[in-house]
């Protein structure tokens, strides 16, 4: 396999330690995702210090498991890739330091990957026909952005030079809003999947919350007003320390109305952008894109306008290293290489 591009990628930007080996941007030869959800649940959210320690413990054993599962050796690799921005700075540094050490020890090129570009690459990985120009909706615990992806650095790649941000959130990210709303509704952590489950038994029209997410400026998102609406519905004027005022059906109705408000905002901004720019494709990625209600809603809205959608399977929506390896493959093929001076950035 001398002409193959074989990338080993590491991801440690938040609360998942992940690694993958990908051949030619298509074949997943091995991968692992070590979730830290159980460690953070007791705190009701991600604690950076706890995340860093867990990354340190999981990363190198994870790399060993990649070689064991694939039967490959370091000399079979074309490059070592790692998420170097954006994310929790300490968590990123664990992965970047490890990747630099491995790159040096194995004599293999190093590639830094932007996590957001990774989420978009997951959509291209899942849907090989996706071609620019397209609209990309990235919705995660830290980001809520709509991009216009033009034909960029490596053709199908969503490189920063090829991406124009059309919409972003003025306050909380969508995933963050899911996590906070779940806490207010007594559903626990992580909020996204718990809201989705509770919402299955609820009425999405029980509360009229849709408008709170779409500020008047016509382009961006806002989720802080929705969070306050959930707070008042769940705890009344007593605030977040007040007792839960809703019974099980009430929680389900609030969860369904919350989910509908967020999904409505995301779908309307993304589809409007696709129509405005006359693109034929819409890609979606990030942890919130694992939400079944949102996936169905965006697919239905796009079908009505003849827009094709590219959405990764659920396990490639939440943080993983296959998407980092997929983006790194695009970068590698376009000739990009980083040095051991590769920087790490929270934003
Ligand atoms: O992309 P990701 O794994 O990490 C970041 O880059 O932030 O996204 C994590 C976020 C969390 O806020 C989580 O609650 C949300 O994605 N999430 C969901 C679902 N699964 C994960 N939100 C809504 N519905 C889901 N099923
Ligand atoms: Zn992410």
Tab-separated table of C-alpha atoms in Angstrom, residues 185 187 198 207 233-234 244-255:
chain	number	residue	atom	x	y	z
A	185	UNK	CA	-36.093	20.114	33.626
A	187	UNK	CA	-33.325	15.402	33.175
A	198	UNK	CA	-38.384	13.035	26.995
A	207	UNK	CA	-45.280	26.340	24.575
A	233	UNK	CA	-41.850	27.090	33.033
A	234	UNK	CA	-39.858	24.560	35.059
A	244	UNK	CA	-39.527	21.509	39.664
A	245	UNK	CA	-43.128	22.626	39.025
A	246	UNK	CA	-43.845	20.233	36.162
A	247	UNK	CA	-45.098	16.641	36.303
A	248	UNK	CA	-43.777	14.020	33.890
A	249	UNK	CA	-46.109	15.126	31.082
A	250	UNK	CA	-45.233	18.764	31.722
A	251	UNK	CA	-41.518	17.985	31.416
A	252	UNK	CA	-42.175	16.081	28.187
A	253	UNK	CA	-44.162	19.029	26.773
A	254	UNK	CA	-41.443	21.522	27.758
A	255	UNK	CA	-38.732	19.270	26.288
